[in-house]
Amino acid sequence: MAPKKDVKAPAKDVKAPAKKAEPAPAPAPEPAPLPVVPAIDLSAVKVEFSPDQIDDYREAFGLFDRVGDNKVAYNQVADIMRALGQNPTNKEVNRLLGMPSADDMTAKRVEFEGFLPMLQTIINSPNKAGYDDYVEGLRVFDKEGNGTVMGAELRIVLSTLGEKMSADEIDALMAGQEDENGCVNYETFVKHIMSV
Amino acid sequence: MGCGVSKSNQFHKSSGKAIRSAILIQRWYRQYVARTEMRRRYTWHIFQSIEYSGEQAQIKLYNFLGYLMDNFTPASNERNLISHIFRENEVCRDAEWERYFCYKNIEVPEIYSGPHLTFPLTVEQAVGLVEAFRNKKQLHSRYVLQLLLETWKQLRMLPNINRISTCHSKEITICGDLHGQLDDLLLIFYKNDMPSLEKPYVFNGDFVDRGKDSIEILLILFSFLLVYPSEVHLNRGNHEDHIINLRYGFTKEVLTKYKMHGKRILKLLQKIFSWLPLATVIDQKVLVLHGGISDTTDLGVLARVDRHNYVSALRPPKKRHQSSASLSVDSDIDEDIWSPNKMFLRRKSLTFLKTVPRDSFQNRSLQDFSDRIQVNPADELCQRRPSVFNLGNAAPEKEMAASVSSESLSVIDEWKQILDLLWSDPMNQDGCVPNEVRGGGCYWGPDVTEDFLNRHNLQLLIRSHECKQEGYEFCHNRKVLTLFSASNYYDVGSNRGAYVKLGPDLVPYLFQYQASSMIRELTVRQSVGRTERSALKVLREQMFAHKTDLICAFKTFDSDNTGLVCLSDWASAVESVMHLDLPWRMLRYQLVPCKTNGGMIDYHEWFDELAIKGPNADHIDQSLLETLYRHRSTFETIFRIVDADNSGFITIEDFRQTWMLLSVYLKMEITDDTISDLVVTIDRNQDGSIDIDEFMEAFRLTDKKSRLERGRSMFMGTATDLTKLEGDPNI
C-alpha cells in the first residue's frame, strides 16, 4: 500500500491524558447475554500506559490503518486489541464502541487517542484466562474424564454457543488436532494454541 | 467414544459452563487470528518496502550514470564505459534492422527437440509452444528471432491506445503482472482457456523480470498476438525496459538461456518493448494500463506520442534537431553539441565531482530529470524546478532555434505522461505527489481519479504494478482496480494471483488462484510463518549490510558508550538508517534475538554472530567488504552495463575503471592498491578478465550458526538493494 507520506502520525511525545476522575474500570460483562448493558464512560477511564507501551500500541494501530488517516474502522478495534495480546469478546468491544450498528462497524472510525481508553478498559478487566482456565473450560466437554473431548462435539459447541464461529474458522482451529478416533487431547491442544 | 446416554442432560446441566467455555475458546481463537494477521501485514510491509526501495536504487543509479554522461567529455573512458546504454538504437531503417536480426543463417541442429515454427504462425503452433514450455523445452534462437521480428512488425502497426469492445457478448479477460512466472500463466490458461476468437485477452505489462521464465512468457504472448491480432492486446509495463532488466534478472535470463544469440535477442526486445502499446480502452469506458495516472495525464497526448522513442522510460529521448531531418529518428548521444564555454571535465576531475553537492543526483527522482532537457536558460522550464546541474556550468547550449523551446516543453510533457502511466501508484489521500518511494511516477488520490474518469468519460481504471495479497484490490470508491497475476510473488504462500473478466455489462468478475500444489497443504499459520521467516531473513541481511551506519546511529543514543540502548532509541536509530517505515518495535525480537539487559538492547552482540563470506577476504578491509555487500546489486548492474557485449565477463581494466566510477557514486576513497588487491582475489585464473557471476557469488552473507540458504533470486545475487547514501555519515 502507498506509504502514508502525507499524513504524519502525531508527535511521539503524546502523553496519556491524566484524568482526575476516579478510575472506573468497566465491570467485566457476563458471558451470558444481558438484557440491558450500561454504557461505558470512556472519558472516565484513566489511561496508565508507559510511553514505551504507547509506542508499541501506536505501531500496531498503524499496521491496521489501511486508509492512512491515522484511524481504524470500528470493526478492526477488537482485532487490534487481540493482536496486542488482549482477549476481549466481541460483545465487550461493542460496548466500548457504544453498541454500534452493523453499518457503523464498517463506516465509523476511531483515532488512536480514542482507542487507548478502550484498550485500557479491556486491560483492566479481570477477565483474564490462562492455561488452567482453558483446560478447565475444555474439561467441561470431557464426558469420560479421560483428558479428551470429541472433536465433533467441540465443533457443535463452537458453532452454536457463545460468540459463534464459522465452519471455516473451526476447521482452521481444529486442523491436525483430532486423532484417528476424532478425539482431541485438550491439554495438548491448549499448549499448542498458546504456543503461537 | 464418550457417547453416554445422559450426554444431553449433562450438557443442559452445565450449559452455563459450556457457554463460558465456548466463549473462552472463541476469544482465544480470534486473538490467534488477529495476531496472525498482524504478522502477515508486517511481513508484507517488509517485502514491499524492500522491493520499492530497490526500484528507487535502480533509478538513482541510472540518474547517476546520466549525470556522468552529461558531465564527462565525450572522449573520456568513463563515458565510453557506459555510454552505450544511453545510446538510442542505432540503425533506423527497417531493412537494416531486418538484416541485423537476420535469423536465416542460424541453423537448427538435428538434435534439437523443441518446437519448430513456420510463419505465418498458426494457432496449433502457438498452443504447441505452450505445451513445449510446460514440458520445459526451450525454443531455438532461430525461431525466437523470427518470432520477434514478426512481432515487431505487428506491434508497429498498433496505436498507442488499443480500443476494443465486448461486442458479440464476448467477455474480455484481463491479466496483471506475470513477472516471468510461467506457472501462473499456465494456470490462467488452464482455468480460462487460451486466447482465441471467442476469448480475447489483455495483458497488462510486467511480463518479465524476477521470475525465471520471462522469455517463455514473452514468446507465448507474442505467438498469440500474431495468431489473434484482434483478440490479444499487450500493454507495456515499467519492466518492459532494458535498463530495469539489467537489474531484475531478465537480461541475465536471456543471456544464460541463449548464449550465442542472447545479445541480439535482447537488442531486438529493446525495440519491441518500445513498440508495445501504452494502454487499452474497453467499450470506451474501461481504461487498462500498467501503473496509473497523475493529475496531468491526458489520453489525447498519450495517443499522439511517438511511443517508440521511449526505449527506456527512465530516460527522456534526445532532442530532435530541426535541422536533422536526415538523421535517424533516434539520434546518438555523441552528437551532442558542446558549448565551447562549457568546462570540460577530464578524468582527473573525479575530484571535481566530489565537491559537487551530495544531492546533485542521489536525491533526484525521475521527475527532476525534466531539467536535463533545458535548452535555454531563459526558458520557463528553468523555474519549474531548480536544476542543480547548472551549478558551475553553463547550461549546455545546443544549436536550437527558439521555436524549439516549445517543442522541448512537449517532449517533457510526453515523457512525464509515459512515466506516470508506467510507474504511478494510487494513494488514499486526495491530491497528486511524486512517487519518491519508487523514484518515478506519482501517487494519485481519489479526487484525481474522479476528475480523470469524468474528463475522459470513463467509468473504471484497471491497473497492475502492485502486488496484492488477494491478487486484486479495489480502491477509490471501486473506480480503480489493481490486478496482479503473479501468485507467491514474494515467497511461497505470500499472495494469490487474479485475473478479471469483463462482459458487455462491464462488471468486473474476479478470479483468484495460487500456483503451487504445496500451498494447499500449508495451513494459514504455516504459510504465514514461512513467508514471515523469509521476510525476516531478507531484512536481517539488509540490516547487516548497514552495520556501520547502524552502529553509528546507535552510538548517537549511547553517549556513555555502554553498548546498550533502550527500545525506543533502537527503533529510531534503525529507521533513520534503513528508511523502510516498518514497525521496528514489533519486529525487534525477531531481528535481534539477544537477551536484553534490563530492557536495554546490546547492539554489538548481534552483529558478532554474522559474518560476510568473502573470497580469501582476510587482507581486504572489512568496511570495504561491507560496502561491497551492501551495494552488490548496484555493482552487478554496473558490471552488466560495462559488459557491453553481454558476455558475462569484464576486463581487469574495465573493472578498475568501474571501481573509479563507483567510488565517485559512493563517495568513498578507494586507492589503486585496494583495487589491485580486489582484482587479485577475484581473477582466480589470472586471465585478465572477471566473471561477473563468480564475483557476485563470492559475496554472500553467512550465519556462523546456521548457513543461510540461497533465497529467491529477487533477494540474493540480483537482490534489491538500498543505496542510502543520503544517510551515510562517513561522507
Coordinates of C-alpha atoms in Angstrom, one line a residue, chain B residues 85-302:
Chain B
I85 CA 23.3 2.2 -22.6
F86 CA 22.3 5.7 -23.3
R87 CA 22.8 5.3 -27.0
E88 CA 19.4 5.0 -28.5
N89 CA 19.1 2.4 -31.1
E90 CA 21.4 3.0 -34.0
V91 CA 20.2 1.9 -37.3
C92 CA 16.7 3.0 -38.1
R93 CA 15.8 1.8 -41.4
D94 CA 13.6 -1.2 -41.3
A95 CA 15.6 -3.1 -43.9
E96 CA 18.7 -2.5 -41.9
W97 CA 17.0 -3.8 -38.8
E98 CA 15.9 -6.9 -40.6
R99 CA 19.3 -7.6 -41.9
Y100 CA 20.8 -7.1 -38.4
F101 CA 18.5 -9.6 -36.9
C102 CA 18.6 -12.0 -39.7
Y103 CA 17.8 -15.4 -38.5
K104 CA 18.2 -17.2 -41.8
N105 CA 21.8 -18.0 -41.2
I106 CA 21.1 -19.7 -38.0
E107 CA 21.0 -23.5 -38.3
V108 CA 18.7 -25.6 -36.2
P109 CA 20.6 -28.8 -35.4
E110 CA 19.0 -32.2 -35.9
I111 CA 19.4 -32.9 -32.2
Y112 CA 17.0 -30.0 -31.3
S113 CA 13.9 -31.4 -29.7
G114 CA 12.0 -28.3 -29.2
P115 CA 9.2 -26.9 -31.3
H116 CA 9.8 -25.8 -34.9
L117 CA 7.9 -22.8 -36.1
T118 CA 6.8 -21.8 -39.5
F119 CA 5.4 -18.5 -40.4
P120 CA 2.7 -17.3 -40.7
L121 CA 2.1 -18.8 -37.3
T122 CA -0.9 -21.0 -36.7
V123 CA -2.9 -21.5 -33.6
E124 CA -1.7 -25.1 -33.4
Q125 CA 1.8 -23.8 -33.2
A126 CA 1.0 -21.3 -30.6
V127 CA -0.7 -24.0 -28.5
G128 CA 2.2 -26.3 -29.2
L129 CA 4.6 -23.7 -27.9
V130 CA 2.7 -23.5 -24.6
E131 CA 2.9 -27.3 -24.3
A132 CA 6.5 -27.3 -25.1
F133 CA 7.3 -24.7 -22.4
R134 CA 5.2 -26.6 -20.0
N135 CA 7.5 -29.5 -20.7
K136 CA 10.5 -27.4 -20.0
K137 CA 11.6 -27.2 -23.6
Q138 CA 13.4 -24.1 -24.9
L139 CA 12.7 -22.5 -28.3
H140 CA 15.6 -22.4 -30.6
S141 CA 17.1 -18.9 -31.1
R142 CA 16.4 -19.0 -34.8
Y143 CA 12.7 -19.3 -34.1
V144 CA 13.0 -16.8 -31.3
L145 CA 14.4 -14.2 -33.6
Q146 CA 11.9 -14.9 -36.3
L147 CA 9.1 -14.7 -33.9
L148 CA 10.4 -11.4 -32.5
L149 CA 10.8 -10.0 -35.9
E150 CA 7.2 -10.8 -36.8
T151 CA 6.0 -9.4 -33.5
W152 CA 7.8 -6.2 -34.1
K153 CA 6.2 -5.8 -37.5
Q154 CA 2.9 -6.4 -35.9
L155 CA 3.4 -4.1 -33.0
R156 CA 4.4 -1.2 -35.2
M157 CA 1.0 -1.1 -36.7
L158 CA -0.7 -0.7 -33.5
P159 CA -1.8 2.6 -32.0
N160 CA -0.6 3.8 -28.6
I161 CA -4.0 3.1 -27.2
N162 CA -5.9 0.0 -28.3
R163 CA -9.6 0.4 -28.4
I164 CA -11.5 -2.8 -28.1
S165 CA -15.1 -3.8 -27.4
T166 CA -17.1 -6.5 -25.9
C167 CA -19.3 -6.9 -28.9
H168 CA -20.9 -10.3 -29.7
S169 CA -21.2 -11.0 -26.0
K170 CA -17.6 -11.7 -25.7
E171 CA -16.0 -11.5 -22.3
I172 CA -12.6 -9.9 -22.2
T173 CA -10.1 -11.4 -19.8
I174 CA -7.5 -9.0 -18.3
C175 CA -4.3 -10.2 -16.6
G176 CA -1.9 -8.3 -14.5
D177 CA 1.8 -8.6 -13.8
L178 CA 3.3 -12.0 -14.6
H179 CA 6.9 -11.4 -13.9
G180 CA 8.3 -14.4 -15.6
Q181 CA 6.2 -16.8 -13.6
L182 CA 5.2 -19.3 -16.2
D183 CA 3.2 -21.5 -13.8
D184 CA 0.8 -18.7 -13.3
L185 CA 0.2 -18.1 -17.0
L186 CA -0.3 -21.8 -17.5
L187 CA -2.8 -21.8 -14.6
I188 CA -4.7 -19.0 -16.1
F189 CA -4.9 -20.7 -19.5
Y190 CA -6.0 -23.9 -17.7
K191 CA -8.8 -22.2 -15.8
N192 CA -9.8 -19.7 -18.5
D193 CA -8.7 -21.3 -21.8
M194 CA -6.1 -19.9 -24.1
P195 CA -6.7 -16.8 -26.2
S196 CA -9.0 -17.4 -29.2
L197 CA -11.5 -15.6 -31.3
E198 CA -14.0 -16.2 -28.5
K199 CA -11.6 -15.5 -25.8
P200 CA -9.9 -12.1 -26.0
Y201 CA -7.2 -11.1 -23.6
V202 CA -5.5 -8.0 -22.3
F203 CA -2.1 -8.5 -20.7
N204 CA -1.3 -5.5 -18.6
G205 CA 2.5 -5.3 -18.6
D206 CA 5.5 -6.5 -16.5
F207 CA 5.8 -9.8 -18.3
V208 CA 9.4 -10.1 -17.4
D209 CA 12.0 -9.9 -14.6
R210 CA 12.3 -11.7 -11.3
G211 CA 10.7 -15.0 -12.3
K212 CA 12.7 -17.5 -14.2
D213 CA 10.7 -17.9 -17.4
S214 CA 10.3 -14.4 -18.6
I215 CA 11.4 -15.2 -22.2
E216 CA 9.0 -18.1 -22.4
I217 CA 6.1 -15.9 -21.3
L218 CA 7.0 -13.3 -23.9
L219 CA 7.2 -15.9 -26.6
I220 CA 3.8 -17.3 -25.7
L221 CA 2.2 -13.8 -25.6
F222 CA 3.8 -12.8 -28.8
S223 CA 2.7 -16.0 -30.5
F224 CA -0.9 -15.5 -29.6
L225 CA -0.6 -11.8 -30.6
L226 CA 0.4 -12.9 -34.1
V227 CA -2.3 -15.6 -34.4
Y228 CA -5.1 -13.4 -33.0
P229 CA -4.1 -9.9 -33.5
S230 CA -7.5 -8.6 -32.8
E231 CA -8.1 -10.6 -29.7
V232 CA -4.8 -10.3 -27.9
H233 CA -3.7 -7.0 -26.5
L234 CA -0.5 -6.2 -24.7
N235 CA 0.2 -3.1 -22.6
R236 CA 3.7 -2.0 -21.7
G237 CA 4.8 -2.2 -18.1
N238 CA 7.6 -0.5 -16.3
H239 CA 9.7 -3.7 -16.5
E240 CA 9.5 -3.7 -20.3
D241 CA 12.6 -1.6 -20.2
H242 CA 16.2 -2.8 -20.8
I243 CA 17.6 -0.7 -18.0
I244 CA 15.4 -2.2 -15.5
N245 CA 16.0 -5.6 -16.9
L246 CA 19.7 -5.3 -16.2
R247 CA 19.0 -5.3 -12.5
Y248 CA 16.0 -7.5 -12.2
G249 CA 17.1 -10.6 -13.9
F250 CA 15.6 -10.7 -17.4
T251 CA 18.9 -9.7 -19.1
K252 CA 20.7 -12.4 -17.2
E253 CA 18.0 -15.0 -18.0
V254 CA 18.2 -14.4 -21.7
L255 CA 22.0 -14.4 -21.8
T256 CA 22.0 -17.6 -19.9
K257 CA 19.5 -19.4 -22.0
Y258 CA 20.7 -18.1 -25.3
K259 CA 24.5 -18.0 -25.0
M260 CA 25.2 -17.4 -28.7
H261 CA 22.4 -15.1 -29.7
G262 CA 21.2 -13.7 -26.5
K263 CA 22.6 -10.3 -27.2
R264 CA 20.8 -9.9 -30.4
I265 CA 17.6 -11.1 -28.8
L266 CA 17.9 -8.5 -26.1
K267 CA 18.6 -5.8 -28.7
L268 CA 15.5 -6.7 -30.6
L269 CA 13.5 -6.9 -27.5
Q270 CA 14.5 -3.4 -26.6
K271 CA 12.9 -2.3 -29.8
I272 CA 9.9 -4.4 -29.3
F273 CA 9.3 -3.1 -25.8
S274 CA 9.3 0.4 -27.0
W275 CA 6.7 -0.5 -29.6
L276 CA 4.3 -2.1 -27.0
P277 CA 1.1 -0.1 -26.8
L278 CA 0.7 2.0 -23.7
A279 CA -2.9 1.4 -22.8
T280 CA -6.2 -0.3 -23.8
V281 CA -9.7 1.1 -23.6
I282 CA -12.7 -1.3 -23.5
D283 CA -16.0 -0.1 -24.8
Q284 CA -14.8 3.4 -24.4
K285 CA -15.5 3.1 -20.7
V286 CA -12.8 1.0 -19.0
L287 CA -9.2 2.0 -19.2
V288 CA -6.5 -0.6 -18.7
L289 CA -2.9 0.5 -18.2
H290 CA 0.0 -0.7 -16.2
G291 CA 0.9 1.8 -13.5
G292 CA -1.6 4.6 -13.2
I293 CA -2.3 8.2 -13.8
S294 CA -1.4 11.6 -12.5
D295 CA -3.2 14.9 -12.4
T296 CA -1.8 15.8 -15.7
T297 CA -2.5 12.5 -17.6
D298 CA -4.1 13.2 -20.9
L299 CA -5.2 10.4 -23.1
G300 CA -5.1 12.7 -26.1
V301 CA -1.4 13.4 -25.6
L302 CA -0.7 9.8 -25.0

